[in-house]
Structures are given as structure tokens and as C-alpha cells.
């Protein structure tokens, strides 16, 4: 069986459910996952006087530590499901979510319908499992596709240069001052799980977060009282690095990037974005801060091509989730797991396609038994609630 949805469809909903932080996890470069543990959280610290030093953001490229060598599956749901299970164990019941996935996956689904197709875009290839009445969506990792180039390295370098691993009072001065020489990698990750939704659809989204702007609040840890989850969304920020703007074409390209960055942050409620601008020689020129909520007005008001994109993004998000939940049967929580592929190549067809993977096929067995998708610990936990 298969179903199609035109990328031109739009729903009526124009607002999101307020995202709330459910918990967090840290994944290390050696592929260990620590649930509700912020050991990999970074703190932004880059005083203005450092901007003038014109740091070379290509410095140390040859020493880059690529996670694809140490992490089995960069698209794993292990940490995200770990947070969900931890919260459910504390509350003694299942979270009422319809769809569980990553923010990056939703961003890709939205971009496929809203942004003009770009020549080097990958077709969308997602895996879907329906288990315990909920829809889980996973991306497929292709390590050979995302080898790091100097321009993409500058993004990681900018993060390493502008953040510290602990709040400033707990850092020794030397470690703060030697950040420019620090080895850069993409293995350590801090991620959050957020509850949000659109229309009638309740979502749990996992999202990597670059750091906090100021500080993080922790729960009281009072052994007698109830566990109080602290929502830190207001403290989080997204870091980006891009080429400085010298002409109109650069400005238009930057506005396209701003749209994608807005989407990335808006979906999970990250309120601040800090952009580093570098020149063609990779030297950091300026640093600018933006408020996520201001971007639609800022970009949409003078870029006619992006004017309706912000609203359309939400309307398509609503239509997509509504359609997915319409075509996927999930009334019976104890029913056998169903598997699908969700694919789209906007350069070839104007459709999103959902294709059922027949149970008993090799592909089905592989998806259902993939420990990086729904791991046995999570499945056992959910079955214990039946
Ligand atoms: Mn970033």
C-alpha cells in the first residue's frame, strides 16, 4: 500500500503549541548516551573585545575529530527515547504523543515543500514505525555523504571558539584563553526533548542544542517533593557561522539561511540565534545576535520570495501531520508494529509518499529489530504498561 500528499497542500493552522522542555541527554564522541544529564552542555562566552582579533576559523581543520568514525548511527533515537522513558517512569504513565521524532526531520519535511529545490539537496528518505499507538520517525545515516569540508568545519570551529564547557566562574582562565587551539569535533552532543504540537497532533521532538546564553536552571532535587522538571528553553541558543554579506546576492542567500535557522529554532522554542560572519579567508569579522521571534518580520518584510514562507511552513507542517495521522492506523496499542518508508524527491515529483513495508520482508525485520530505532529496553517498558 502507498499514499501520496502533494507538497502544495496547506492546512488551516498557523500557530504551534508552545514548546516545553521534557528533558535532555548528552551523547559523547565515544557513543555513550547519558539521559537527563547535561555534561555536554556548552555555555556561550565571547566578549566583544575578542571579535576584533579576526580568528581564523579554518585553523585546526586537519585535526578535526569526525564523529562518523566513532558513532554507530548518528540518527539514533536512543537518547530521545531514554528521556521519554525516564519521564514516564517518574510519572508512572505513558506520554500522550502522536509523533516522536527529531526537529531536524521535521525541518527537512517542511523545507521540501517550502524552499525551492537546490541542486545538491538529498531526496528525503525516512523510516516510520508505529508502535504502542504512536508514530516514530527516523532518518537514515549515510556517513559517506557528510564528510566535513573547510566551510562546514568553520561552523564547528565557531562553536568551539565561542563556548566553554562549564559556567565561567568554574573555568580556569587558561582553558578559556586557549579555546582557539582546542581540537574541534562533532561527536559530543547535548540534546533536548521537547513537547509541542500543531493542530490536533501532539509531538515529542528531539533537538541538538548548541548551548545556553546565560545559565541553566536545575530542579531543586528535593527528595521529599515531586520531581520538578525545569524548562530551560528560554536560556538556549543556536550558533551559526556564515560568509559576510558584500552584495545583494549574498544578502538574498543569507535571508534563505535565516529562514532555515528560524525554522530550526522555532520548531522547538529556541529563542536566540548568534551568527558569526567570516570573510572568504575564513577570518571572523563580526558576531550578531538575533531573536528567533523577530525573524519572520525582519526577513519577510523586504524579501518578497520569503514573505509567505514563514506562514506557509506552519500551514504545511499542520497538513503533513494531519495527513500522516489520517492514513496510519494506530487505534490498537497492542497491534503488531507497522513499518513504512516516507520519501520525497522534490526535484522529481511534487509529492511526499508513504509506502508500507510488508511485515516479514527483510526490510521490515531490519527496521523493527534496529536497536538504534526502537530499542528493546524502551519496547519492554511500554509493554509493561499494557
Ligand atoms: Mn549550530
Coordinates of C-alpha atoms and ligand atoms in Angstrom, one line a residue:
X1 CA 0.0 0.0 0.0
X2 CA 1.1 3.6 -0.6
X3 CA -0.3 7.0 -0.1
X4 CA 0.7 10.4 -1.5
X5 CA 0.4 14.0 -0.4
X6 CA 1.1 16.9 -2.7
X7 CA 3.8 19.3 -1.4
X8 CA 1.4 22.2 -2.3
X9 CA -1.2 21.3 0.3
X10 CA -1.6 23.6 3.3
X11 CA -3.6 23.2 6.5
X12 CA -5.5 25.9 8.4
X13 CA -3.4 26.0 11.5
X14 CA -1.0 28.9 11.7
X15 CA 0.3 28.5 15.3
X16 CA 2.3 25.9 17.1
X17 CA 1.6 24.5 20.6
X18 CA 4.1 26.3 22.9
X19 CA 7.2 24.0 23.1
X20 CA 8.1 22.8 26.6
X21 CA 11.3 21.1 27.6
X22 CA 10.7 17.5 28.8
X23 CA 14.4 16.6 29.5
X24 CA 17.8 16.4 28.0
X25 CA 20.6 14.0 27.2
X26 CA 24.3 14.1 26.4
X27 CA 25.9 11.8 23.8
X28 CA 29.7 11.6 23.8
X29 CA 32.1 11.2 20.9
X30 CA 32.6 7.6 22.0
X31 CA 28.8 7.0 21.5
X32 CA 27.7 6.8 25.2
X33 CA 24.3 8.3 26.0
X34 CA 23.6 9.9 29.4
X35 CA 19.9 10.6 30.0
X36 CA 18.8 13.8 31.8
X37 CA 22.5 14.6 32.1
X38 CA 23.9 17.9 30.8
X39 CA 27.6 17.1 30.8
X40 CA 27.9 18.1 27.2
X41 CA 26.0 21.4 27.6
X42 CA 28.1 24.4 26.4
X43 CA 28.0 28.0 27.7
X44 CA 28.3 31.0 25.4
X45 CA 31.1 33.2 26.3
X46 CA 32.6 35.5 23.7
X47 CA 33.1 39.1 24.9
X48 CA 33.1 41.8 22.3
X49 CA 36.8 42.6 22.5
X50 CA 37.5 39.1 21.1
X51 CA 35.7 39.8 17.9
X52 CA 38.3 42.3 16.8
X53 CA 41.0 39.6 16.8
X54 CA 39.8 38.1 13.5
X55 CA 40.2 34.5 14.4
X56 CA 41.0 32.2 11.5
X57 CA 38.1 29.7 11.6
X58 CA 39.8 27.2 9.3
X59 CA 42.6 26.8 12.0
X60 CA 42.9 23.1 13.1
X61 CA 40.9 21.7 10.2
X62 CA 43.4 18.8 9.8
X63 CA 42.9 17.8 13.4
X64 CA 39.1 17.6 13.1
X65 CA 37.6 14.7 15.1
X66 CA 34.8 13.3 12.8
X67 CA 32.1 11.5 14.8
X68 CA 31.3 9.3 11.8
X69 CA 34.4 7.3 12.8
X70 CA 33.1 6.6 16.4
X71 CA 29.4 6.8 16.4
X72 CA 27.4 3.8 15.0
X73 CA 24.4 5.7 14.0
X74 CA 24.2 9.5 14.2
X75 CA 20.5 9.3 13.6
X76 CA 19.9 7.0 16.6
X77 CA 16.7 7.6 18.8
X78 CA 18.4 6.1 21.9
X79 CA 18.8 9.3 23.8
X80 CA 15.4 10.7 22.9
X81 CA 13.6 7.5 23.9
X82 CA 15.7 7.4 27.1
X83 CA 14.4 10.8 28.1
X84 CA 10.8 9.8 27.3
X85 CA 11.1 6.6 29.3
X86 CA 12.7 8.4 32.3
X87 CA 9.9 10.9 32.4
X88 CA 7.3 8.2 32.0
X89 CA 8.8 6.1 34.8
X90 CA 8.7 9.1 37.1
X91 CA 5.1 9.9 36.2
X92 CA 4.0 6.3 36.1
X93 CA 2.3 6.6 32.7
X94 CA 2.9 6.9 29.0
X95 CA 3.3 10.4 27.4
X96 CA 0.4 11.3 25.2
X97 CA 2.2 12.0 22.0
X98 CA 1.1 11.1 18.5
X99 CA 4.5 11.5 16.7
X100 CA 8.0 11.1 18.2
X101 CA 10.9 12.3 16.1
X102 CA 13.7 14.8 15.7
X103 CA 13.4 18.5 15.0
X104 CA 15.8 18.0 12.1
X105 CA 13.5 15.6 10.4
X106 CA 10.5 17.9 10.6
X107 CA 12.7 20.7 9.3
X108 CA 13.6 18.6 6.3
X109 CA 9.9 17.7 5.6
X110 CA 9.0 21.4 5.8
X111 CA 11.9 22.6 3.6
X112 CA 11.0 20.0 0.9
X113 CA 7.6 21.8 0.5
X114 CA 8.6 25.4 1.1
X115 CA 12.0 26.1 -0.2
X116 CA 12.9 26.0 -3.9
X117 CA 14.7 22.7 -4.6
X118 CA 18.5 23.1 -4.6
X119 CA 20.8 21.2 -6.9
X120 CA 22.7 19.3 -4.1
X121 CA 19.6 18.6 -2.0
X122 CA 19.2 14.9 -1.0
X123 CA 15.9 13.3 -1.5
X124 CA 14.0 12.7 1.7
X125 CA 14.3 9.1 2.9
X126 CA 12.7 8.5 6.3
X127 CA 11.7 5.4 8.2
X128 CA 8.5 5.2 10.2
X129 CA 7.5 2.7 12.8
X130 CA 4.1 2.6 14.5
X131 CA 4.3 1.1 18.0
X132 CA 2.1 1.3 21.0
X133 CA -0.3 3.7 19.2
X134 CA 2.5 6.2 18.4
X135 CA 4.4 7.1 15.3
X136 CA 8.2 7.1 15.4
X137 CA 10.2 8.7 12.6
X138 CA 13.9 8.1 12.0
X139 CA 16.4 9.4 9.4
X140 CA 18.9 7.0 7.8
X141 CA 22.6 7.8 8.3
X142 CA 24.9 8.0 5.3
X143 CA 28.3 8.7 6.8
X144 CA 30.0 8.7 3.4
X145 CA 27.8 11.6 2.3
X146 CA 28.6 14.1 5.0
X147 CA 32.4 14.3 5.1
X148 CA 33.5 17.6 6.6
X149 CA 34.8 20.4 4.3
X150 CA 36.6 23.6 5.4
X151 CA 33.5 25.7 5.1
X152 CA 31.4 23.3 7.2
X153 CA 34.3 23.0 9.6
X154 CA 34.1 26.7 10.3
X155 CA 30.7 26.2 11.9
X156 CA 32.1 23.7 14.4
X157 CA 35.2 25.9 14.9
X158 CA 32.9 28.9 15.7
X159 CA 31.1 26.9 18.3
X160 CA 34.3 25.7 20.0
X161 CA 35.7 29.3 19.9
X162 CA 32.7 31.0 21.5
X163 CA 31.6 28.5 24.1
X164 CA 33.0 27.0 27.3
X165 CA 32.1 23.6 28.8
X166 CA 31.2 25.0 32.3
X167 CA 29.9 28.3 33.5
X168 CA 32.6 31.0 33.6
X169 CA 33.2 31.0 37.4
X170 CA 34.1 27.3 37.2
X171 CA 36.6 27.7 34.4
X172 CA 40.3 28.3 34.7
X173 CA 41.5 31.3 32.8
X174 CA 43.9 29.3 30.7
X175 CA 41.2 26.9 29.4
X176 CA 39.1 30.0 28.4
X177 CA 42.0 31.7 26.6
X178 CA 43.3 28.6 24.8
X179 CA 40.0 27.8 23.0
X180 CA 41.4 28.8 19.6
X181 CA 43.9 25.9 19.8
X182 CA 41.3 23.4 21.1
X183 CA 40.7 20.3 18.9
X184 CA 37.4 20.6 17.2
X185 CA 35.0 17.7 16.9
X186 CA 31.3 17.0 16.3
X187 CA 30.9 13.9 18.5
X188 CA 29.9 15.4 21.8
X189 CA 26.3 16.5 21.7
X190 CA 23.8 18.0 24.1
X191 CA 20.2 17.5 23.1
X192 CA 16.8 18.2 24.5
X193 CA 13.4 16.5 24.2
X194 CA 10.5 19.0 23.7
X195 CA 6.8 18.5 23.8
X196 CA 5.0 20.6 21.2
X197 CA 2.4 20.1 18.5
X198 CA 0.4 21.5 15.7
X199 CA -3.4 21.4 15.3
X200 CA -4.6 18.2 16.9
X201 CA -1.2 16.5 16.7
X202 CA 0.9 16.2 19.8
X203 CA 4.6 15.9 19.1
X204 CA 7.8 15.0 21.0
X205 CA 10.8 16.4 19.2
X206 CA 14.5 15.7 20.0
X207 CA 16.9 18.5 19.1
X208 CA 20.6 19.2 19.5
X209 CA 21.2 22.5 21.3
X210 CA 24.4 24.5 20.8
X211 CA 24.4 26.0 24.3
X212 CA 23.0 28.3 26.9
X213 CA 23.2 32.1 26.5
X214 CA 23.5 32.8 30.3
X215 CA 22.9 29.9 32.7
X216 CA 20.8 26.8 33.1
X217 CA 18.3 26.3 35.9
X218 CA 18.3 23.0 37.7
X219 CA 15.5 21.3 39.6
X220 CA 15.5 21.6 43.3
X221 CA 16.4 18.0 43.8
X222 CA 14.3 17.9 46.9
X223 CA 14.0 14.2 47.8
X224 CA 10.6 14.7 49.5
X225 CA 8.8 16.8 47.0
X226 CA 7.7 15.8 43.5
X227 CA 10.3 16.0 40.7
X228 CA 10.0 19.4 39.2
X229 CA 11.1 19.5 35.6
X230 CA 12.7 22.8 34.8
X231 CA 12.1 24.2 31.4
X232 CA 15.3 25.8 30.2
X233 CA 14.1 26.7 26.6
X234 CA 14.4 30.5 27.3
X235 CA 18.1 30.1 28.0
X236 CA 19.1 28.1 24.9
X237 CA 20.8 29.5 21.8
X238 CA 21.7 28.4 18.3
X239 CA 25.1 29.2 16.9
X240 CA 25.7 29.6 13.2
X241 CA 28.6 30.8 11.0
X242 CA 28.3 32.2 7.6
X243 CA 30.1 34.3 5.0
X244 CA 29.9 38.1 5.4
X245 CA 27.5 39.9 3.2
X246 CA 29.0 42.1 0.4
X247 CA 26.3 42.4 -2.2
X248 CA 22.7 41.8 -2.9
X249 CA 23.1 38.2 -3.9
X250 CA 24.9 37.5 -0.6
X251 CA 22.1 39.2 1.2
X252 CA 19.4 37.1 -0.5
X253 CA 21.4 33.9 0.2
X254 CA 21.7 34.9 3.9
X255 CA 17.9 35.5 4.1
X256 CA 17.4 32.0 2.8
X257 CA 19.7 30.7 5.6
X258 CA 17.8 32.8 8.1
X259 CA 14.6 31.2 7.1
X260 CA 16.1 27.7 7.7
X261 CA 17.6 28.8 11.0
X262 CA 14.4 30.3 12.1
X263 CA 12.6 27.1 11.3
X264 CA 15.1 25.1 13.2
X265 CA 14.8 27.2 16.4
X266 CA 11.1 28.0 16.1
X267 CA 10.1 24.3 16.0
X268 CA 11.5 23.6 19.5
X269 CA 11.3 27.1 21.0
X270 CA 15.0 28.1 21.0
X271 CA 14.7 31.9 21.4
X272 CA 18.2 33.2 20.4
X273 CA 20.5 32.8 17.4
X274 CA 24.0 34.1 17.2
X275 CA 25.7 34.4 13.8
X276 CA 29.4 34.7 13.2
X277 CA 30.3 36.3 9.9
X278 CA 33.6 35.3 8.3
X279 CA 35.3 36.5 5.1
X280 CA 36.5 34.4 2.2
X281 CA 39.8 33.8 4.0
X282 CA 37.8 32.3 6.9
X283 CA 38.6 35.2 9.3
X284 CA 35.9 36.0 11.8
X285 CA 34.7 39.6 11.1
X286 CA 31.6 40.2 13.2
X287 CA 29.1 38.5 15.6
X288 CA 25.4 39.4 15.6
X289 CA 22.6 38.3 17.8
X290 CA 19.0 37.7 16.6
X291 CA 15.8 36.9 18.3
X292 CA 14.0 34.0 16.7
X293 CA 10.6 35.6 17.0
X294 CA 11.7 38.7 15.1
X295 CA 13.0 36.9 12.1
X296 CA 9.7 36.5 10.1
X297 CA 9.1 40.2 10.2
X298 CA 12.8 41.1 9.7
X299 CA 13.3 38.8 6.6
X300 CA 9.7 38.5 5.3
X301 CA 9.1 42.3 5.2
X302 CA 11.6 43.0 2.5
X303 CA 12.2 39.7 0.8
X304 CA 9.1 39.1 -1.4
X305 CA 10.1 35.5 -2.1
X306 CA 10.2 34.7 1.6
X307 CA 7.2 36.8 2.6
X308 CA 4.7 34.0 2.8
X309 CA 7.3 31.2 3.6
X310 CA 7.1 31.6 7.4
X311 CA 3.3 31.2 7.4
X312 CA 3.3 28.5 4.7
X313 CA 5.8 26.5 6.7
X314 CA 3.4 26.2 9.6
X315 CA 0.4 25.5 7.4
X316 CA 2.3 22.7 5.6
X317 CA 3.5 21.3 8.9
X318 CA -0.1 21.1 10.1
X319 CA -1.3 19.5 6.9
X320 CA 1.6 17.0 6.8
X321 CA 1.0 15.7 10.4
X322 CA -2.8 15.6 9.9
X323 CA -2.4 13.5 6.8
X324 CA 0.1 11.2 8.4
X325 CA -2.2 10.5 11.3
X326 CA -5.1 10.0 8.9
X327 CA -3.5 7.3 6.8
X328 CA -1.7 5.4 9.6
X329 CA -3.9 3.2 11.7
X330 CA -2.9 3.2 15.3
X331 CA -6.0 2.7 17.4
X332 CA -4.9 -0.6 18.8
X333 CA -1.9 0.0 21.1
X334 CA -1.0 -3.7 21.2
X335 CA -1.2 -4.3 17.4
X336 CA 1.8 -5.6 15.6
X337 CA 4.3 -2.9 14.8
X338 CA 3.8 -1.4 11.4
X339 CA 6.6 -0.1 9.2
X340 CA 6.7 2.5 6.4
X341 CA 9.1 4.5 4.3
X342 CA 8.4 8.2 3.9
X343 CA 10.1 9.5 0.8
X344 CA 10.1 12.6 -1.4
X345 CA 12.4 13.9 -4.1
X346 CA 11.1 17.5 -4.8
X347 CA 13.3 17.7 -7.9
X348 CA 11.4 14.8 -9.4
X349 CA 7.9 14.8 -8.1
X350 CA 5.8 17.3 -6.1
X351 CA 4.7 14.7 -3.7
X352 CA 5.5 13.1 -0.3
X353 CA 5.0 9.3 -0.4
X354 CA 4.3 6.9 2.4
X355 CA 5.0 3.3 1.4
X356 CA 4.1 0.4 3.7
X357 CA 6.9 -2.0 4.3
X358 CA 5.3 -5.5 4.3
X359 CA 5.8 -7.4 7.6
X360 CA 8.0 -10.4 7.1
X361 CA 10.2 -8.7 4.4
X362 CA 13.9 -8.3 5.2
X363 CA 13.5 -4.5 5.3
X364 CA 10.7 -4.9 7.9
X365 CA 12.7 -7.2 10.1
X366 CA 15.7 -4.9 9.9
X367 CA 13.7 -1.8 10.8
X368 CA 11.8 -3.4 13.6
X369 CA 14.9 -5.0 15.2
X370 CA 17.1 -2.0 14.8
X371 CA 18.3 -1.1 18.3
X372 CA 19.0 2.5 17.2
X373 CA 15.4 2.9 16.2
X374 CA 13.1 1.4 18.9
X375 CA 15.4 -0.3 21.4
X376 CA 14.3 -3.4 23.3
X377 CA 14.5 -1.6 26.7
X378 CA 12.0 1.0 25.5
X379 CA 9.7 -1.6 24.0
X380 CA 9.8 -3.7 27.1
X381 CA 9.0 -0.6 29.2
X382 CA 6.0 0.3 27.1
X383 CA 4.7 -3.3 27.0
X384 CA 4.9 -3.3 30.8
X385 CA 2.2 -0.6 30.8
X386 CA -0.2 -2.7 28.7
Ligands
LIG1 MN1 24.5 25.5 15.3

